[in-house]
Short mmCIF file of C-alpha atoms and ligand atoms in Angstrom, two decimals:
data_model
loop_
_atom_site.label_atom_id
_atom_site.label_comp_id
_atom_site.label_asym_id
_atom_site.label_seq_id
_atom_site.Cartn_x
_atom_site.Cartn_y
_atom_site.Cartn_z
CA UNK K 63 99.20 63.86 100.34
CA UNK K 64 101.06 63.60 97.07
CA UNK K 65 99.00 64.93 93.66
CA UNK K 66 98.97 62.45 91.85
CA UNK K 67 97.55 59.95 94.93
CA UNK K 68 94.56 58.83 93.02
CA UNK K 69 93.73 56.18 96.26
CA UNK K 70 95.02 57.03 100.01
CA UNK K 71 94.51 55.03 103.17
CA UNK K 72 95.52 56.39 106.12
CA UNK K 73 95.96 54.53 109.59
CA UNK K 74 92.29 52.68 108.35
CA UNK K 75 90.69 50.52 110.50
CA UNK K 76 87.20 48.85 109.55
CA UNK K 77 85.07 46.72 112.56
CA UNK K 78 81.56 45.31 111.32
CA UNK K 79 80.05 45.56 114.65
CA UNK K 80 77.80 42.52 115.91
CA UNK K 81 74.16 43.09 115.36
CA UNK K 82 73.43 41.41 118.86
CA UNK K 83 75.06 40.73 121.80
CA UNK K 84 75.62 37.36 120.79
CA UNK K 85 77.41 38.02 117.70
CA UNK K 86 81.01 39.12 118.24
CA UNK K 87 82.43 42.75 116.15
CA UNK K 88 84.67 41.57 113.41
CA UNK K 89 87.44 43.45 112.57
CA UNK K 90 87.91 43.45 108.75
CA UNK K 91 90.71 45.53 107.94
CA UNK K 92 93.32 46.64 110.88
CA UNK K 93 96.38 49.38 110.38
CA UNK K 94 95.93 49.96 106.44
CA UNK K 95 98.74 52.37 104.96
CA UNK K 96 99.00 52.51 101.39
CA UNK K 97 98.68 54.78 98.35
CA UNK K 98 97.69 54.01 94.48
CA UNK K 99 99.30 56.60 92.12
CA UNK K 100 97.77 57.89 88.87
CA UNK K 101 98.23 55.47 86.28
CA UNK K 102 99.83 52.53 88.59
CA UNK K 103 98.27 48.79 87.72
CA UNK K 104 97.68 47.24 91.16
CA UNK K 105 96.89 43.26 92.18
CA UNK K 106 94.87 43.23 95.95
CA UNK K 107 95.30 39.72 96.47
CA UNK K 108 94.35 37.29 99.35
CA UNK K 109 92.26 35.03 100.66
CA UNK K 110 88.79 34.47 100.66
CA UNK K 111 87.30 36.98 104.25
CA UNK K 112 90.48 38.82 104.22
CA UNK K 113 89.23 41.65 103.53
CA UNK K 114 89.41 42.68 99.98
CA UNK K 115 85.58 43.21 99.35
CA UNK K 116 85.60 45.78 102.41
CA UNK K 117 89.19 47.35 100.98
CA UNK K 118 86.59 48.12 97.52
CA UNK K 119 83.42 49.11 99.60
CA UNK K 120 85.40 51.69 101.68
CA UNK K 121 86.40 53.44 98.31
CA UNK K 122 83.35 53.15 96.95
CA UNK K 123 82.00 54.89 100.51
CA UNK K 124 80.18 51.87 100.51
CA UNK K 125 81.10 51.56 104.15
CA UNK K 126 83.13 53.79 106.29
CA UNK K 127 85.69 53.42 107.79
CA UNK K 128 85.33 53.06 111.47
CA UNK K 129 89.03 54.68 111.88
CA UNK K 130 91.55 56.57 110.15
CA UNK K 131 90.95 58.51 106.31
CA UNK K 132 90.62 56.92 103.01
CA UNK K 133 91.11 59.42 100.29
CA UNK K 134 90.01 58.89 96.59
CA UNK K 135 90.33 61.40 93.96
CA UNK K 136 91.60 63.94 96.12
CA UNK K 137 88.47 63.92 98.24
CA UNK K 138 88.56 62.37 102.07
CA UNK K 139 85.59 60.48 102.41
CA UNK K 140 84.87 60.77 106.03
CA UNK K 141 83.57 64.33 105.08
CA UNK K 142 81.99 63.89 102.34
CA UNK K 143 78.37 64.64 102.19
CA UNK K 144 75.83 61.96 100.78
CA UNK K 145 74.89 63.99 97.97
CA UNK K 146 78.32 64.24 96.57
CA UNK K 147 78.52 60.36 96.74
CA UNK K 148 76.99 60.07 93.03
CA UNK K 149 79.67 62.21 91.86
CA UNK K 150 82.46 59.73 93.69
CA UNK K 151 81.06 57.03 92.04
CA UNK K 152 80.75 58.60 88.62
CA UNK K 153 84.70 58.78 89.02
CA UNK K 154 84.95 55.10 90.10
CA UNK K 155 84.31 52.49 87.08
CA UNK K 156 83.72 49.31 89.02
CA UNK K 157 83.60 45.64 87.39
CA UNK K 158 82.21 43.16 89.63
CA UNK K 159 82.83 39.51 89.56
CA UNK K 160 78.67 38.25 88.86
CA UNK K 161 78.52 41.30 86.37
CA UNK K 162 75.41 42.52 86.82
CA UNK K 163 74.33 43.17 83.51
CA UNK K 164 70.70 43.42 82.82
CA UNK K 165 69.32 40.29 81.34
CA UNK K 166 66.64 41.95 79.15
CA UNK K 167 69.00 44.45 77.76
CA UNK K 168 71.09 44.19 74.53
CA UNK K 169 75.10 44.69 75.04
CA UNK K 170 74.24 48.21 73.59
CA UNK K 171 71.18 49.18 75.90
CA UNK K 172 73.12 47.95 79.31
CA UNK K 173 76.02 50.61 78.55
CA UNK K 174 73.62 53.15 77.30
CA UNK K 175 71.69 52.63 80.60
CA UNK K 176 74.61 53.34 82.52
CA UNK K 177 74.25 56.80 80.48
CA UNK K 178 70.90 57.29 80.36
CA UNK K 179 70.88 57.26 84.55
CA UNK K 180 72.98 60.50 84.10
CA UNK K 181 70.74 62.61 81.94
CA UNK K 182 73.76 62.31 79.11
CA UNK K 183 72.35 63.53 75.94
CA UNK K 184 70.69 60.71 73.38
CA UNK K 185 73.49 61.85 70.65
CA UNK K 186 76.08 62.14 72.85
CA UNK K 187 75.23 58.21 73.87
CA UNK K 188 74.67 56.84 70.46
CA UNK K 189 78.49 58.39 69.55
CA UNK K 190 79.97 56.53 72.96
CA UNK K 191 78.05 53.21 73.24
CA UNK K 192 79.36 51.93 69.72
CA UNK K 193 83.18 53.40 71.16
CA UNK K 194 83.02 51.40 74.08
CA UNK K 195 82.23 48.60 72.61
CA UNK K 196 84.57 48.46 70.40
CA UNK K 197 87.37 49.26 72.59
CA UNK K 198 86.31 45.30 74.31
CA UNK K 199 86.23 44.03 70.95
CA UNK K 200 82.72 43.41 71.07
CA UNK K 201 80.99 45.84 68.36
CA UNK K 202 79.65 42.73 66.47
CA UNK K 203 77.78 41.65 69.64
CA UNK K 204 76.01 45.73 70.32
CA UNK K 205 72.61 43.89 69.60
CA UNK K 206 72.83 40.34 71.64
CA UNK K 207 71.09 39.71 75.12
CA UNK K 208 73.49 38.61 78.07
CA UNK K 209 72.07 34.78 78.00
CA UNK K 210 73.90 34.78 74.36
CA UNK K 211 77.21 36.06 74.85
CA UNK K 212 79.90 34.09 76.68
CA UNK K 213 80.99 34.35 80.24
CA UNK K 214 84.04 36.03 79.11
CA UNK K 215 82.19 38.02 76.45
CA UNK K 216 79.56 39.54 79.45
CA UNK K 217 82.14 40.56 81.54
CA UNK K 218 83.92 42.99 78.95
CA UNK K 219 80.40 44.37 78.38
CA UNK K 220 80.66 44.89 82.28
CA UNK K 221 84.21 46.40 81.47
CA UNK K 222 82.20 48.48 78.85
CA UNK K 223 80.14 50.03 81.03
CA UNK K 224 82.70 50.36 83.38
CA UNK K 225 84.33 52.77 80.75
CA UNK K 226 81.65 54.50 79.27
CA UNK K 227 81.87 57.70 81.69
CA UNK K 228 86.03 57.54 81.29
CA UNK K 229 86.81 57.23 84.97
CA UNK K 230 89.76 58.35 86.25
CA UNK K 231 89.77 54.88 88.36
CA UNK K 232 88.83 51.08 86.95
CA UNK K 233 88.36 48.74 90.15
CA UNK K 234 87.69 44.94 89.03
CA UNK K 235 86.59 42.75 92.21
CA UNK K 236 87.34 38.96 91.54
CA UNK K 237 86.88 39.90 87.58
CA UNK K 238 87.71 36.67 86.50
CA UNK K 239 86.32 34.36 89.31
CA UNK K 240 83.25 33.41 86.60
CA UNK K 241 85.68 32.94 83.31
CA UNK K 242 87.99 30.45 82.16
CA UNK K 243 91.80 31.06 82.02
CA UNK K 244 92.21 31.67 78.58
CA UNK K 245 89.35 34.45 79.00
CA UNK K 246 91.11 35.53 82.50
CA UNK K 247 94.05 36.10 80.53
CA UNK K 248 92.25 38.24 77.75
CA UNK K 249 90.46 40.41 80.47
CA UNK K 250 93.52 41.27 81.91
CA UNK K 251 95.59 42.23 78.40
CA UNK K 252 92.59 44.50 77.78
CA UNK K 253 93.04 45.62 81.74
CA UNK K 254 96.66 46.35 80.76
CA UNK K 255 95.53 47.69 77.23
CA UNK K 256 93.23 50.44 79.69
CA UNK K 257 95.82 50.99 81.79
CA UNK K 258 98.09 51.86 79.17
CA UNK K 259 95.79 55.02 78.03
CA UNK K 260 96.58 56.40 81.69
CA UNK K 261 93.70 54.62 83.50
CA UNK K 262 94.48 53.61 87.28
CA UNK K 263 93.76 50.15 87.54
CA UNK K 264 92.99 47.75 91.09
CA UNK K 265 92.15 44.41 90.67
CA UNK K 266 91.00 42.47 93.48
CA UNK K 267 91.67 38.99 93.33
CA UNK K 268 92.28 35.73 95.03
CA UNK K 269 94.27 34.23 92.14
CA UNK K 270 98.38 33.78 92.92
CA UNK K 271 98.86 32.65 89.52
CA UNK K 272 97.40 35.68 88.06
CA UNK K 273 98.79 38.67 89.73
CA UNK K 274 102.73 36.71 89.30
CA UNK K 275 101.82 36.33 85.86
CA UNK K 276 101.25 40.21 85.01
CA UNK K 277 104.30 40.88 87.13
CA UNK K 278 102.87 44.43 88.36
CA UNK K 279 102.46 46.08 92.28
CA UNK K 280 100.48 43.57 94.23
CA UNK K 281 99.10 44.66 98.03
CA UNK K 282 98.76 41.52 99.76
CA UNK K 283 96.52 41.41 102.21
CA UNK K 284 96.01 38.92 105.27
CA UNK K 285 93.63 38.91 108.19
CA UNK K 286 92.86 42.34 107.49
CA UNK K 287 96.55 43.47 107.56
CA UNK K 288 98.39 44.39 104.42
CA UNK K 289 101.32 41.78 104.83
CA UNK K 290 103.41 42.62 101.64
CA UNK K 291 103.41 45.56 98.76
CA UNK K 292 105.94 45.21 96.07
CA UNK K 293 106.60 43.85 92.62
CA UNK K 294 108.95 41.21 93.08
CA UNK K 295 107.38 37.83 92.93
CA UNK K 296 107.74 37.01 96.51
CA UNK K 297 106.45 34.00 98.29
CA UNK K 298 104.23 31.49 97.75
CA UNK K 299 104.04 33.43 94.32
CA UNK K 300 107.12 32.99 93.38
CA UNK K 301 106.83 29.20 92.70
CA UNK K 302 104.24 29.49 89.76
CA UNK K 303 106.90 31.45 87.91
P1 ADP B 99 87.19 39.12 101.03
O1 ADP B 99 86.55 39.99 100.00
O2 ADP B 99 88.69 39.19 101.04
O3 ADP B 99 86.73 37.70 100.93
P2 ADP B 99 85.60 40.63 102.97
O4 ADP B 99 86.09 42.01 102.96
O5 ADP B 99 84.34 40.33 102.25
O6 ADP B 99 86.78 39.65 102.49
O7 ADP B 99 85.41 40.17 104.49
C1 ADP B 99 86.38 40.38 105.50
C2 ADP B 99 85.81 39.94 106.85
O8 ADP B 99 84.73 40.79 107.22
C3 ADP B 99 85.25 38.52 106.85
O9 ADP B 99 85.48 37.97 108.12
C4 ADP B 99 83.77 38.75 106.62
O10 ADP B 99 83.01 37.71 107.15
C5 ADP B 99 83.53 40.05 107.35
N1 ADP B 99 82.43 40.85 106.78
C6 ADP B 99 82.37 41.32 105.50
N2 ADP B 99 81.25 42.05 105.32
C7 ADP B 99 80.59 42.06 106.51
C8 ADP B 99 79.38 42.65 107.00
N3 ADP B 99 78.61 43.42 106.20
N4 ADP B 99 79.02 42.41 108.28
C9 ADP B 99 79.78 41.66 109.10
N5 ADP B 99 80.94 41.09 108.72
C10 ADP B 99 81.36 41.28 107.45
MG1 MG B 100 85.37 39.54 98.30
#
């Protein structure tokens, strides 16, 4: 395993296994070989069930992997133990495509929360919230609920908090399936902006036109095979150039 693998999948294979006898095992991911560097900017695109979400839950040892080794950070995650799982996370900023922002919190209190939960000093939070913030362009929002800030303007409090413990890793699942394309665009420039300060970046999307448009490494996956990894536009991509 190369240094600088920030994300490793070996040989993975992931079956959700049928609760009953009735219900058959699915398998969700089947033969996945792939690495993410530090500091690459990666599209995971395909279809709605096949199999992004479980791609993002194996890394976040969300689920494990019924065969083969994923590797994140350095660490192999079939041995690590459940305490250390905090720490994995900690090292994972994740942006999900509902959000899941507090509704009774202020911009500023949901990314201090995401502080607070780690015992962070209160000075050492009152110097990074404000930071954040204004790294999405959103200082002059700190004090607003989520019900009045835009779709577009919630989820780059989500990228925020994402941020706010400078992960070595950003992963955005379907981060612009609740925003408009002019906003989709925006998240992604500030993505790229992120990216560009060394940050290793997956997005997880279902969106052709998107990953052609930012013209970076896209791992296309199909049926839970990876069918295609490269950076030409290539298929049906090609023809929203
Ligand atoms: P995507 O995010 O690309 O839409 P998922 O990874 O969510 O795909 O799902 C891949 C396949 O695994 C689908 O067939 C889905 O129904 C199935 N699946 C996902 N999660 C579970 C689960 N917890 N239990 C059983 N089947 C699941
Ligand atoms: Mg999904």
């Amino acid at each position: 395993m190369s240094t600088t693998d920030m994300i490793r999948f070996e040989n993975v294979k992931k079956i959700y296994t049928g609760l009953d006898s009735k219900s058959a095992d699915i398998v969700a991911l089947h033969d996945v070989n792939l690495s993410i560097q530090k500091g690459e900017f990666v599209f995971v695109l395909g279809h709605s069930g096949a199999g992004k979400s479980t791609f993002l839950k194996l890394i976040l040892r969300e689920e494990k992997a019924t065969e083969g080794r994923v590797f994140v950070n350095g660490r192999d995650l079939s041995r690590i133990r459940p305490r250390e799982i905090p720490y994995l996370r900690r090292g994972l900023g994740v942006v999900f495509q509902d959000f899941r922002l507090i509704p009774s919190m202020t911009a500023y209190e949901n990314v201090a929360f995401a502080m607070r939960v780690t015992n962070i000093p209160e000075r050492q939070i009152k110097r990074r919230v404000p930071y954040v913030l204004s790294l999405v362009g959103l200082s002059g929002k700190a004090h607003s609920l989520p019900q009045e800030l835009s779709g577009g303007e919630q989820q780059r409090i989500a990228l925020a908090r994402a941020l706010v413990h400078s992960p070595p890793i950003i992963i955005a699942d379907e981060p612009t399936g609740n925003i408009d394309p002019e906003l989709s665009i925006e998240i992604m420039e500030l993505l790229q902006a992120i990216n560009s300060l060394g940050t290793t970046i997956v997005v997880v999307t279902h969106e052709h036109e998107l990953a052609a448009r930012f013209k970076k490494r896209t791992i296309m996956i199909d049926h839970g095979e990876v069918v295609d990894d490269g950076f030409a536009p290539h298929g049906r991509e090609a023809a929203y150039l």
